[in-house]
Tab-separated table of C-alpha atoms and ligand atoms in Angstrom:
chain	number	residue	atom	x	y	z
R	26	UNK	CA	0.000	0.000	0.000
R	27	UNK	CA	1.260	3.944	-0.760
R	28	UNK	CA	-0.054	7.097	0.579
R	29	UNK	CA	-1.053	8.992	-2.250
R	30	UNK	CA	-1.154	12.426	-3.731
R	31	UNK	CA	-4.603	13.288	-1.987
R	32	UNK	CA	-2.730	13.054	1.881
R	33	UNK	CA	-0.569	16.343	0.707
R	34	UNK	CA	-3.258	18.015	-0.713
R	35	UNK	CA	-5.424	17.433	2.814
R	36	UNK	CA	-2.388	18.771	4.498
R	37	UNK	CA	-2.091	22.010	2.549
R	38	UNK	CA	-5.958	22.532	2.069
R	39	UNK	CA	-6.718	22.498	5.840
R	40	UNK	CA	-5.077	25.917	6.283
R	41	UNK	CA	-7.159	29.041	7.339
R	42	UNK	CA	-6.746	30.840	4.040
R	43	UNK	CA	-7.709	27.813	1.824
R	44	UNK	CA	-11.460	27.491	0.888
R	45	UNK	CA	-11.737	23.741	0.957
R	46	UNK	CA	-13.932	21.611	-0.432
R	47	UNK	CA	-11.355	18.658	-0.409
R	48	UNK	CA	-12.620	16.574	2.805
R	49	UNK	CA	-16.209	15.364	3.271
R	50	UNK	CA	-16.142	16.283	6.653
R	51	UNK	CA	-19.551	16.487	8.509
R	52	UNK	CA	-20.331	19.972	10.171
R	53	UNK	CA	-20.215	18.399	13.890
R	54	UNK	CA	-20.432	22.082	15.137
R	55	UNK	CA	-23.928	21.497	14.455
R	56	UNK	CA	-24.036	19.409	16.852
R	57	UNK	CA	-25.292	20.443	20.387
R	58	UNK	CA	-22.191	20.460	22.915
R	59	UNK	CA	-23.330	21.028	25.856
R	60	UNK	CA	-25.952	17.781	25.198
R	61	UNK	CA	-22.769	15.648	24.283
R	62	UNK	CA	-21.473	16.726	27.570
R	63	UNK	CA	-23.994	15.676	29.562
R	64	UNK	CA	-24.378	12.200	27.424
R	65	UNK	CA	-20.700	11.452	28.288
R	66	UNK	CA	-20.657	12.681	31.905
R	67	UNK	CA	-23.925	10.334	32.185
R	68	UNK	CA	-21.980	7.214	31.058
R	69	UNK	CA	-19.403	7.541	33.751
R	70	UNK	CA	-21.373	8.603	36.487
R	71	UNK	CA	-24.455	5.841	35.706
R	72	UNK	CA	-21.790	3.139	34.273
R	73	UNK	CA	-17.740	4.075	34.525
R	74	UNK	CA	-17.303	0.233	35.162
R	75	UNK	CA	-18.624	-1.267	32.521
R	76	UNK	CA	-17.796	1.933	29.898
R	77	UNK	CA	-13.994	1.606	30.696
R	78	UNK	CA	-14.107	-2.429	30.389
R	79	UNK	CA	-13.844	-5.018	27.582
R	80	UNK	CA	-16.984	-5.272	25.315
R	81	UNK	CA	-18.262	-8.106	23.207
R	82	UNK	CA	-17.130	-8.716	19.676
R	83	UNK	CA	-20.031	-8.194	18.431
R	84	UNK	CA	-21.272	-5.186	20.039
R	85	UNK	CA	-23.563	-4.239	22.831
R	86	UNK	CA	-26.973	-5.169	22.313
R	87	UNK	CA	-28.081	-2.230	23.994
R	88	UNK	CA	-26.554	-0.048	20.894
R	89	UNK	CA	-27.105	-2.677	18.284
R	90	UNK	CA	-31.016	-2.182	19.592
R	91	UNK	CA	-30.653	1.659	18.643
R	92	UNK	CA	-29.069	1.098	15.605
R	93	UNK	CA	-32.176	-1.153	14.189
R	94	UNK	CA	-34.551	1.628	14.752
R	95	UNK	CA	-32.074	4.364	12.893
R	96	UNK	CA	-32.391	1.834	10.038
R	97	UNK	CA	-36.364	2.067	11.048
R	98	UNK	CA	-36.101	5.347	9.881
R	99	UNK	CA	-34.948	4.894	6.851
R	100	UNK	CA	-37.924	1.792	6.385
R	101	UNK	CA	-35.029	-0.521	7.053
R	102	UNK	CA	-36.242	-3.555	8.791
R	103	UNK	CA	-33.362	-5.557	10.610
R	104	UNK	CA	-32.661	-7.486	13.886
R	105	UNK	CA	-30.381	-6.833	16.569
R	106	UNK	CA	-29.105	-9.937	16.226
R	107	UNK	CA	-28.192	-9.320	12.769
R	108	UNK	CA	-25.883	-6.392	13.267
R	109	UNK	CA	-22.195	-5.963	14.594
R	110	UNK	CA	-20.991	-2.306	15.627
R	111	UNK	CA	-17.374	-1.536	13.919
R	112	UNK	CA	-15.402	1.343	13.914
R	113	UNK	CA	-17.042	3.485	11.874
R	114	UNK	CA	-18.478	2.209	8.833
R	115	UNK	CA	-14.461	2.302	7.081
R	116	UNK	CA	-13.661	-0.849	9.366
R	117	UNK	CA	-17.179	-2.570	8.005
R	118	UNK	CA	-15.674	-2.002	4.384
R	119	UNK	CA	-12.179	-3.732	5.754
R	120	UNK	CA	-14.037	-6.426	7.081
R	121	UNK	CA	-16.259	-7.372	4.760
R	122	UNK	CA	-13.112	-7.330	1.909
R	123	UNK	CA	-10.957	-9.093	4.200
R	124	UNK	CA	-13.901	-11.673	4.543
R	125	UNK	CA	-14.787	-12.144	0.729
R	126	UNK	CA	-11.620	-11.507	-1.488
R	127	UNK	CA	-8.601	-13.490	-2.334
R	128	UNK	CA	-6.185	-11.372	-4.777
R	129	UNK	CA	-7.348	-11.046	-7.830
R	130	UNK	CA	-10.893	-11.701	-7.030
R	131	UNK	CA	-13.099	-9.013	-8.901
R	132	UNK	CA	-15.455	-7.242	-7.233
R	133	UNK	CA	-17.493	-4.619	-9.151
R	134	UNK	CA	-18.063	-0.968	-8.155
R	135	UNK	CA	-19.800	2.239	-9.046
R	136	UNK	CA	-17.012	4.259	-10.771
R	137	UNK	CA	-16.175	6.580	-8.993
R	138	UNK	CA	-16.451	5.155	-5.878
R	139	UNK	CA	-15.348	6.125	-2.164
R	140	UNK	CA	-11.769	6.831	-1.780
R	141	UNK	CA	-11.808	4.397	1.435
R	142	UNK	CA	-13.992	1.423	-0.426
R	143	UNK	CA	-11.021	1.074	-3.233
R	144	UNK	CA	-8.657	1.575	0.003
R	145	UNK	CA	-10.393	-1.455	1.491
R	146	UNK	CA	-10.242	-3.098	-1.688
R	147	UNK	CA	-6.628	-2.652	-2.735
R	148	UNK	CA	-5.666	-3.530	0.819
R	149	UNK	CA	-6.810	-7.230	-0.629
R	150	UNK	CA	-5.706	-6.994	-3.886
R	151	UNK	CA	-8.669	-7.328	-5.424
R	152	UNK	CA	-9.646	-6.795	-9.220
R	153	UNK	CA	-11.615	-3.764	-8.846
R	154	UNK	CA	-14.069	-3.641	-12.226
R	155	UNK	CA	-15.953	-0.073	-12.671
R	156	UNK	CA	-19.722	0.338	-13.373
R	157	UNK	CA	-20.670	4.063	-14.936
R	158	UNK	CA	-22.683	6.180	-12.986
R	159	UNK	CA	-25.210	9.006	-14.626
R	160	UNK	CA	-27.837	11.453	-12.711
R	161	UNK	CA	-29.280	7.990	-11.497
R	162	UNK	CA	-26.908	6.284	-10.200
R	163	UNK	CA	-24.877	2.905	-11.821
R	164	UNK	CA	-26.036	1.696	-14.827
R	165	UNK	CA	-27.593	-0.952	-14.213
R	166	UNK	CA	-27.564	-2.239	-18.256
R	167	UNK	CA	-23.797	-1.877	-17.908
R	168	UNK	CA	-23.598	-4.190	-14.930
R	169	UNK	CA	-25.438	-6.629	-16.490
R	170	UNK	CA	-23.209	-6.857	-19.739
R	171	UNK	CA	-20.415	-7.032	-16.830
R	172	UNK	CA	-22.336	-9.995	-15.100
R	173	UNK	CA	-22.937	-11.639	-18.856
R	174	UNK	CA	-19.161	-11.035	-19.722
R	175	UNK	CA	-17.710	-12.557	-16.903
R	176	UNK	CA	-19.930	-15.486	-16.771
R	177	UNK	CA	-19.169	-16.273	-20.060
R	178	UNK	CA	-15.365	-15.925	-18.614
R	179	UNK	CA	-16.369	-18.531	-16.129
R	180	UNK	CA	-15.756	-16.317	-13.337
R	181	UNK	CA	-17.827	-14.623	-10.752
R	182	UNK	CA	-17.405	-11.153	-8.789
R	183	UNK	CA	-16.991	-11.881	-5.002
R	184	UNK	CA	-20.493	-8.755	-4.285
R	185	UNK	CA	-21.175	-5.587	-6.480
R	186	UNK	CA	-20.398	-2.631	-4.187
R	187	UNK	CA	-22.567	-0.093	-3.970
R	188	UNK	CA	-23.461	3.646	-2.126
R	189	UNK	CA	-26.971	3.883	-3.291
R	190	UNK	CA	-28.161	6.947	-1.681
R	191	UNK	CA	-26.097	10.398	-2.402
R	192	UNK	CA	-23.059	8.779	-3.583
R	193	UNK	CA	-19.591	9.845	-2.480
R	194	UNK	CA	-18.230	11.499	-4.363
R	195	UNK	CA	-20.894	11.344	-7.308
R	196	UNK	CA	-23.785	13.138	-5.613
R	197	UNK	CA	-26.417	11.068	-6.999
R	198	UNK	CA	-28.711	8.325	-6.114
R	199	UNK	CA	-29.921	4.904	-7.888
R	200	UNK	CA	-33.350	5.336	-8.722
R	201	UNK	CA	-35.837	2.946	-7.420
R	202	UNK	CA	-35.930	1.560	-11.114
R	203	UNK	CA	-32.892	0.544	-11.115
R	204	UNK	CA	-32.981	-0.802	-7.344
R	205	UNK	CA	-34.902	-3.537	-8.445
R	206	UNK	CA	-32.511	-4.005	-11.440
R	207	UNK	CA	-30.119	-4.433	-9.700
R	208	UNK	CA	-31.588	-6.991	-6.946
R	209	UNK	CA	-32.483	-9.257	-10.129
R	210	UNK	CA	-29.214	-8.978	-11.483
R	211	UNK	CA	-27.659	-9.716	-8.197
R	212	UNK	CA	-29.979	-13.050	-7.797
R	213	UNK	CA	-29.987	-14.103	-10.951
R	214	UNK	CA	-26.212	-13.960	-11.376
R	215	UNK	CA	-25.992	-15.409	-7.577
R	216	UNK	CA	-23.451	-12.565	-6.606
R	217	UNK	CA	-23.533	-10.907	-3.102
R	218	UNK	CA	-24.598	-6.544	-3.118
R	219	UNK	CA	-22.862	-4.749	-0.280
R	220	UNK	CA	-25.078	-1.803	0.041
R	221	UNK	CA	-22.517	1.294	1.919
R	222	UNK	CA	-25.448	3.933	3.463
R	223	UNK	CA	-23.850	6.947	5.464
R	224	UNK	CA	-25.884	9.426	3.629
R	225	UNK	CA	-29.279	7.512	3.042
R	226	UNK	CA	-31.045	9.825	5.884
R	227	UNK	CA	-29.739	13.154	4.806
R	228	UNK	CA	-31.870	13.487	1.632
R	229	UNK	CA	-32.887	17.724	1.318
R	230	UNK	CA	-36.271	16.690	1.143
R	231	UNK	CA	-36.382	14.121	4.009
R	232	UNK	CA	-36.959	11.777	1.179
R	233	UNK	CA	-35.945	7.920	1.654
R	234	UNK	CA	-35.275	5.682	-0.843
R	235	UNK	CA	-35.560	2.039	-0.936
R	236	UNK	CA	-32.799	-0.391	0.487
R	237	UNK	CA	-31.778	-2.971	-1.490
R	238	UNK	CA	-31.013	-4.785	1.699
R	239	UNK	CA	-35.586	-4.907	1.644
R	240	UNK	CA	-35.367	-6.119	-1.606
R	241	UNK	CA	-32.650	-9.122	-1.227
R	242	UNK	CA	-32.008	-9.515	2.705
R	243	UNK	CA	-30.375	-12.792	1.796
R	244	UNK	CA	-27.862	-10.995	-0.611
R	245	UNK	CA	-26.985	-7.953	0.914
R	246	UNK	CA	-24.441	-7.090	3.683
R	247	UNK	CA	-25.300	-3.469	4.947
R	248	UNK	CA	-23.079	-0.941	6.320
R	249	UNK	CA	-24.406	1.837	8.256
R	250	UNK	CA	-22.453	4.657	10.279
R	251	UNK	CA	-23.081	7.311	12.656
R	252	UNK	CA	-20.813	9.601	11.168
R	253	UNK	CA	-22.959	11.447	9.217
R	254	UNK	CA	-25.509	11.336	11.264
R	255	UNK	CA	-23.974	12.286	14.978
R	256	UNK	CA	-20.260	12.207	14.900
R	257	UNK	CA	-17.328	10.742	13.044
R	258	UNK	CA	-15.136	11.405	16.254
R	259	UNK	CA	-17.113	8.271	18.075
R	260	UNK	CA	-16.453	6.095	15.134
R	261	UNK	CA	-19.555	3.520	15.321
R	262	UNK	CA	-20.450	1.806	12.541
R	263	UNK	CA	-22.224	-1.170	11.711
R	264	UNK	CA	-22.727	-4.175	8.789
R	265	UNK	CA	-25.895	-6.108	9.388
R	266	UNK	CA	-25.416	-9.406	7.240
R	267	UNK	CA	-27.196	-12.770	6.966
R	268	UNK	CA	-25.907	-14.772	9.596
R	269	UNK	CA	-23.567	-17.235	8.225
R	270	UNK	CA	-21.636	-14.024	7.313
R	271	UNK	CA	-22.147	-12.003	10.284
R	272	UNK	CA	-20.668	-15.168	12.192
R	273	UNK	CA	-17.275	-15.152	10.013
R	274	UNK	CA	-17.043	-11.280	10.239
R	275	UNK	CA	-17.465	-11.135	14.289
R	276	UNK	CA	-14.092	-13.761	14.277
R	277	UNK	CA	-12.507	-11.119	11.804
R	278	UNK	CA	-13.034	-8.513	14.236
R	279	UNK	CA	-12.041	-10.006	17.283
R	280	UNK	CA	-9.053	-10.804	15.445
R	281	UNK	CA	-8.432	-7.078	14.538
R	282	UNK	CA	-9.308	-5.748	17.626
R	283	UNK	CA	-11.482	-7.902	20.090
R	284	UNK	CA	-13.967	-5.435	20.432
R	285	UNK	CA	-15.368	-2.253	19.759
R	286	UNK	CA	-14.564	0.708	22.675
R	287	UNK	CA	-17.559	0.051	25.728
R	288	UNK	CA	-17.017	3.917	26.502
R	289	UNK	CA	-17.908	5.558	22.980
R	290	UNK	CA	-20.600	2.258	22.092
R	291	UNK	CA	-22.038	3.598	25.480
R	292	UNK	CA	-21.860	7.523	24.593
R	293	UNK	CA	-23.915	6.288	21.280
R	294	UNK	CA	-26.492	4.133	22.851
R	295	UNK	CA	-27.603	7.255	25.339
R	296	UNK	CA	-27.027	9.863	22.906
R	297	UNK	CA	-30.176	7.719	20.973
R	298	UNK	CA	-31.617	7.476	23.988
R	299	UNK	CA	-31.480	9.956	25.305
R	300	UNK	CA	-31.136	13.159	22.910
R	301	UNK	CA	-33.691	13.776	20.157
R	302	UNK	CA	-31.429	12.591	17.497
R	303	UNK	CA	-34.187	12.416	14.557
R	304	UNK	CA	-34.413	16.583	15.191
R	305	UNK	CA	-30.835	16.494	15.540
R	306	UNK	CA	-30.428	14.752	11.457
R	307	UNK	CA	-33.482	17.243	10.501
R	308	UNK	CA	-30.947	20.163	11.330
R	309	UNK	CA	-28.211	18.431	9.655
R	310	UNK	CA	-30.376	18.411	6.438
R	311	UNK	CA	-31.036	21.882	6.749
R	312	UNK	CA	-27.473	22.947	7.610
R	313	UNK	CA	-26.684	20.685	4.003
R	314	UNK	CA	-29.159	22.267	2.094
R	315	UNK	CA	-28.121	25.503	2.574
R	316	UNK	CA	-24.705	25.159	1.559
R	317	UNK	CA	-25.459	23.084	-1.259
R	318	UNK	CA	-27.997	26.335	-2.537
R	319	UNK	CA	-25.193	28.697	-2.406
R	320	UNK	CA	-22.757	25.880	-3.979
R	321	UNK	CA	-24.968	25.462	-6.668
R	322	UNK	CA	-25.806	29.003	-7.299
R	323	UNK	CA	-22.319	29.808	-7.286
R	324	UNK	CA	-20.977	27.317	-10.032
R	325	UNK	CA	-24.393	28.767	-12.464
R	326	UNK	CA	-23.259	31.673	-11.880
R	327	UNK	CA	-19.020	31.427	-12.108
R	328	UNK	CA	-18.189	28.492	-13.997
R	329	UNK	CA	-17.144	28.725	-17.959
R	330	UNK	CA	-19.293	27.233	-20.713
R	331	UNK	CA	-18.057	23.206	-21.292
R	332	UNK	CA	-17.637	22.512	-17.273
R	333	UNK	CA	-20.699	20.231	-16.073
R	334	UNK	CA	-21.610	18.753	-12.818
R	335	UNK	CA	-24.024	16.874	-10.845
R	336	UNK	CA	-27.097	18.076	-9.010
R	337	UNK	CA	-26.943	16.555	-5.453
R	338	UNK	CA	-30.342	16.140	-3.432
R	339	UNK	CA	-28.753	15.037	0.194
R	340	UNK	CA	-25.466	14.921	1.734
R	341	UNK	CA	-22.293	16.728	0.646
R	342	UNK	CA	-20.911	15.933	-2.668
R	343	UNK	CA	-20.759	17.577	-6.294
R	344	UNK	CA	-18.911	15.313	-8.972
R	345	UNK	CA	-17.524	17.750	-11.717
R	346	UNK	CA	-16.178	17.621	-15.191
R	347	UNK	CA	-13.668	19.748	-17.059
R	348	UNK	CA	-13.530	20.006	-20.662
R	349	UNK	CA	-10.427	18.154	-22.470
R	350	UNK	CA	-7.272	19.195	-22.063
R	351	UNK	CA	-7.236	19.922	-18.214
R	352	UNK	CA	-6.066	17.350	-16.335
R	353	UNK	CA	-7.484	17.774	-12.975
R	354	UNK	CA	-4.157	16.562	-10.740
R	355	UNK	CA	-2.802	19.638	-12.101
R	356	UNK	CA	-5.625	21.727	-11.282
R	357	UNK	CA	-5.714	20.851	-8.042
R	358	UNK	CA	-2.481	21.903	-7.363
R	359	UNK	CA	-2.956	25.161	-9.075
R	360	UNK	CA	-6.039	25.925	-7.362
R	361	UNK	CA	-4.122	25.677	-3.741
R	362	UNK	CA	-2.565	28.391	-5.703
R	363	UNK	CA	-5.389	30.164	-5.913
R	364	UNK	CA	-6.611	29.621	-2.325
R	365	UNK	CA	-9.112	26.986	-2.838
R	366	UNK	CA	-9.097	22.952	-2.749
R	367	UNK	CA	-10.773	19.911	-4.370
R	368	UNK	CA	-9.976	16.137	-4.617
R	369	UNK	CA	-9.178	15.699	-8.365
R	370	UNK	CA	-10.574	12.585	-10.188
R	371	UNK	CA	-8.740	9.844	-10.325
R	372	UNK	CA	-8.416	8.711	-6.649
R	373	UNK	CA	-11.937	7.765	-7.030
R	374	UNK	CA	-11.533	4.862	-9.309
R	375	UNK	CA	-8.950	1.804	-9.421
R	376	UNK	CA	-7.989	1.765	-13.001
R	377	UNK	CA	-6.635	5.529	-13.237
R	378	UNK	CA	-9.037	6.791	-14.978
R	379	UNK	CA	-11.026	10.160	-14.051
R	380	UNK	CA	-8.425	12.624	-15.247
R	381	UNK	CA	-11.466	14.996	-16.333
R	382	UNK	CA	-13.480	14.907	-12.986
R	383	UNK	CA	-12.883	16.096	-9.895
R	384	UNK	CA	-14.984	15.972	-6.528
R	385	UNK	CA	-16.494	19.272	-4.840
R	386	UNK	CA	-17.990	18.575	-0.930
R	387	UNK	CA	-19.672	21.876	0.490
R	388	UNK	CA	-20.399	20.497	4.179
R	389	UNK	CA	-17.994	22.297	5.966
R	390	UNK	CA	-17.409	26.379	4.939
R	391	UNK	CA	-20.102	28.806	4.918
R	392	UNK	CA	-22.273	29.616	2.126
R	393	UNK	CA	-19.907	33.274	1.707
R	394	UNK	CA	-16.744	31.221	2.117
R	395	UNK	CA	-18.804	28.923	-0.502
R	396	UNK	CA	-19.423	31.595	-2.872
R	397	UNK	CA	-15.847	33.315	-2.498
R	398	UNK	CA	-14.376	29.868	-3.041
R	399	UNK	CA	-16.152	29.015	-6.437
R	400	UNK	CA	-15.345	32.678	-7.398
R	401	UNK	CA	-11.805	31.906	-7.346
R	402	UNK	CA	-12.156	28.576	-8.800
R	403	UNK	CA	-13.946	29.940	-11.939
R	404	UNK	CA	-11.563	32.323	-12.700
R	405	UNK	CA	-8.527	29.378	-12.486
R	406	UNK	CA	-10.659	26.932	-15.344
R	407	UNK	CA	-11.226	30.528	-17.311
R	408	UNK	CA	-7.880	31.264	-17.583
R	409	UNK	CA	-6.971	27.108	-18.200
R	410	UNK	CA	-9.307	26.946	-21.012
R	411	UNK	CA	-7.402	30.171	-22.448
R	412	UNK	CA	-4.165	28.050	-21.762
R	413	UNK	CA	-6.192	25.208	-23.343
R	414	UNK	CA	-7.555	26.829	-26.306
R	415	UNK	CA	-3.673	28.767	-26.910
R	416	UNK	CA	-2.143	25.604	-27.437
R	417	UNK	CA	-4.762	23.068	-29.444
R	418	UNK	CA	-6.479	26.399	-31.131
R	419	UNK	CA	-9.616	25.250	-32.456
R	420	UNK	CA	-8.929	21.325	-33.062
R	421	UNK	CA	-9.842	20.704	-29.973
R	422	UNK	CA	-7.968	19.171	-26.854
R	423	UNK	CA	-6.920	15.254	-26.682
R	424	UNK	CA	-9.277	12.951	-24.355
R	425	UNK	CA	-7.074	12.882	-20.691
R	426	UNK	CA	-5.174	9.325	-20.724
R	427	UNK	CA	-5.874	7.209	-18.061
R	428	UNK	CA	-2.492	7.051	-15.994
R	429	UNK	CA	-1.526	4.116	-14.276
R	430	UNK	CA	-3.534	3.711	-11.049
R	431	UNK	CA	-2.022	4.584	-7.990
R	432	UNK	CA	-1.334	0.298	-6.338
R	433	UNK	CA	-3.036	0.795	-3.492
R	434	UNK	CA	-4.403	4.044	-2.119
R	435	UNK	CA	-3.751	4.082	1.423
R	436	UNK	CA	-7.039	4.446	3.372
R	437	UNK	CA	-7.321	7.831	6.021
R	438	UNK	CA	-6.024	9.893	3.030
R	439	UNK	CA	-9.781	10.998	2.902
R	440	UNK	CA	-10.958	12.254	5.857
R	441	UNK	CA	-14.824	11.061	5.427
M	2	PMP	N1	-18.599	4.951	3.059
M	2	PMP	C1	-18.707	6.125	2.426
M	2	PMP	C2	-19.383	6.182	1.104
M	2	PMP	C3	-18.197	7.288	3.009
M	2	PMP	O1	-18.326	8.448	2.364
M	2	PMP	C4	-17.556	7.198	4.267
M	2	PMP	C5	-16.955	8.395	4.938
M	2	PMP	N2	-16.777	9.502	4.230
M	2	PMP	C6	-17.474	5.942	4.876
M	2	PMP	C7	-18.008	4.845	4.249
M	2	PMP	C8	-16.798	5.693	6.190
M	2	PMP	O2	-17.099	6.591	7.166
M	2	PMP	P1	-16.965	6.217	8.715
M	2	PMP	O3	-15.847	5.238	8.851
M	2	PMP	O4	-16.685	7.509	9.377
M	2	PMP	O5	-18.273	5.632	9.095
C-alpha cells in the first residue's frame, strides 16, 4: 500500500486561508455540545465500570437495539441480532473485503467510488471492475453486460459494491428503477450486493429511498455509520449481514481488535436514547441544504461554458467535469494556488481513470466562504481553457489518458 497524492493536498488545504472543499467532513459544530457533555458525563457517572471495560465482539446489544430503529427510519427492517458495531463504517468495508476476497478476485463498483472502499479493496488486492454512474446512479444495463461477460469468462465477482443513496463522491442516487434491477441482477447472477449507506437519511427533502437490503435480505451485507448522522469522532459503525456471514465477520473482528470501545458504544447508545437525534439529522439536512444552494448558485453563476456537474439532493458531494485538455491533478495543485481545494478525479476509481473529474464537498465552509471559493475557482478553469484553447487552437484538446492507477491508495487519506 502507498499514501497517495490526496494526503498532501489534505495537508495544505486544511489551512485558514484555503477554501476547501477537499474533505467530506460532517459539520459536527452542528451538533449540540453542551448535550454531548452531559451524554458522556452520564456514562461515567451511571456506568464508569462497565464503559472503561472489555466489550463483546459483536457489540452491545443495547446499541445494536438503537441502531435497528435508525435503520427504522430509513424503512429498514433488521434485527439486533443481525448487526455488529465496527469502527465506523471504514472498518465494516475492511471487514467485509478481508472476509470475501482473495487477490485477484473481482469485485465490481460504481465508478467513482469512495476513496476508502477502493482503500479497502486494494488492501486485498482485489480486481476492482468499474460500473458508470449518470444522474441515477450505476447503470444498471452496464452491470449486467459485466455480469454476462464474466460469466461467459467462467468467473464470478466476489459482491457488487454499492453507495446507493447520495453517492460519495458522485452526488447522486440509484433510482428505485434501477434498485430492483439491480436486486435481479444480483440473484440471478448469484453474486452478493454490499449496500454502503452513510448518507441515506440526509436526503434535502427528508426523502428515503428504498434499500436494497428490503429487496434481497439474503444478498446484501449493509453498512451503516453514525458519522454522518452524529459524529465521526465516536467512530460507530455497523454491517448487518445474513448470519452465516455475520458469524465469520465477528471472528474477523475479534481478530483485529477484540472489540469495539464500551465507553464511545455507550456515549452512542444514550445519545439515541437519550437526545432527540431524529431533530438532531433534521438540522443536519437543513445545515446541508443551505450550503449546497449557495454551492450550486455559485458554479451557475461562475463556472465557464463546457464545465458540467451533478445536481446533489442530500449529503455533501458535487462530482464535476472539465472540458479536455485539463487534467485535474494539475488543477488541483494550481487551485491551492489560488486559495481553494478539491480532490481531483482519479483517486476515485482503481484503473486511473477520471483525469477529467474532480470531486467538490460543500459540508464544511459557509455559504460566503462557498461563494468566495467558487469565485476563485472559476476564474482558475477561465484562464486554463485560455491556456487550453492557446495551445490546441480550435482542433480541440486530446481525451485525458488514463495514468496508471495509484497500487493501493492508502485508506485515512480521505478524511470522510
Ligand atoms: N462509506 C462512504 C461512502 C463514506 O463516504 C464514508 C466516509 N466519508 C465511509 C463509508 C466511512 O465513514 P466512517 O468510517 O466515518 O463511518
Amino acid at each position: 500500500m502507498s499514501a497517495s497524492a490526496i494526503r498532501a493536498l489534505f495537508a495544505v488545504a486544511s489551512r485558514p486561508e484555503i477554501v476547501s472543499f477537499a474533505g467530506g467532513n460532517p459539520a459536527v459544530e452542528a451538533l449540540d455540545f453542551e448535550a454531548v457533555e452531559d451524554v458522556v458525563r452520564q456514562v461515567i457517572r451511571d456506568a464508569g465500570a462497565t464503559a472503561l471495560q472489555y466489550g463483546v465482539g459483536q457489540g452491545r446489544p443495547e446499541l445494536r437495539e438503537h441502531l435497528v430503529t435508525v435503520m427504522g427510519a430509513e424503512g429498514i427492517t433488521a434485527h439486533a441480532d443481525e448487526l455488529i458495531v465496527t469502527a465506523g463504517g471504514q472498518q465494516a468495508l475492511e471487514l467485509v473485503a478481508s472476509c470475501f476476497v482473495d487477490p485477484g478476485d473481482i469485485v465490481i463498483a460504481e465508478g467513482p467510488t469512495y476513496v476508502g472502499g477502493i482503500g479497502a479493496l486494494a488492501s486485498c488486492q482485489a480486481d476492482v471492475r468499474h460500473v458508470a454512474m449518470d444522474d441515477h446512479g450505476m447503470q444498471v444495463d452496464q452491470l449486467e453486460d459485466l455480469l454476462a461477460e464474466l460469466q461467459r469468462e467462467g468467473r464470478r465477482a466476489k459482491y457488487i459494491y454499492t453507495i446507493p443513496n447520495h453517492q460519495n463522491p458522485g452526488g447522486v442516487s440509484l433510482s428505485v428503477e434501477r434498485r430492483h434491477r439491480l436486486a435481479e441482477l444480483a440473484d440471478a447472477y448469484d453474486v452478493m450486493v454490499l449496500e454502503d449507506n452513510p448518507y441515506g437519511l440526509l436526503d434535502f427533502a427528508g426523502k428515503v429511498y428504498p434499500s436494497i437490503r428490503e429487496l434481497i435480505p439474503d444478498r446484501t451485507i449493509y453498512v451503516g455509520t453514525v458519522s454522518k448522522t452524529f459524529a465521526p469522532g465516536v467512530r460507530t459503525g455497523w454491517i448487518a449481514a445474513p448470519a452465516p456471514v455475520r458469524d465469520k465477520l465477528v471472528l474477523l473482528r475479534e481478530a483485529a481488535d477484540l472489540c469495539p470501545s464500551s465507553l464511545t458504544q455507550m456515549v452512542v447508545e444514550t445519545w439515541f436514547a437519550t437526545q432527540p437525534w431524529r431533530e438532531q439529522i433534521d438540522s443536519f439536512r437543513d445545515v446541508y441544504r443551505e450550503k449546497a444552494e449557495a454551492m450550486l448558485r455559485a458554479l451557475d453563476e461562475e463556472m465557464p461554458p463546457g464545465v458540467s456537474w451533478t445536481r446533489p439532493s442530500g449529503a455533501f458531494y458535487i462530482w464535476m467535469t472539465v472540458p479536455a485538455g485539463i487534467d485535474t491533478d494539475d488543477l488541483a495543485a494550481k487551485a491551492i494556488g489560488r486559495r481553494v481545494a478539491f480532490v481531483p478525479g482519479r483517486g476515485f476509481y482503481a484503473d486511473g481513470s477520471g483525469g477529467d473529474r474532480l470531486r467538490l464537498c460543500y459540508s464544511q465552509p459557509s455559504p460566503e466562504r462557498i461563494r468566495e471559493g467558487v469565485t476563485r475557482f472559476g476564474e482558475l478553469l477561465y484562464d486554463e481553457l485560455a491556456l487550453v484553447r492557446a495551445v490546441y487552437g480550435t482542433h480541440g484538446a486530446p481525451e485525458p489518458r488514463a495514468r496508471p492507477a495509484d497500487p493501493a491508495p492508502s485508506r485515512g487519506q480521505e478524511p470522510g
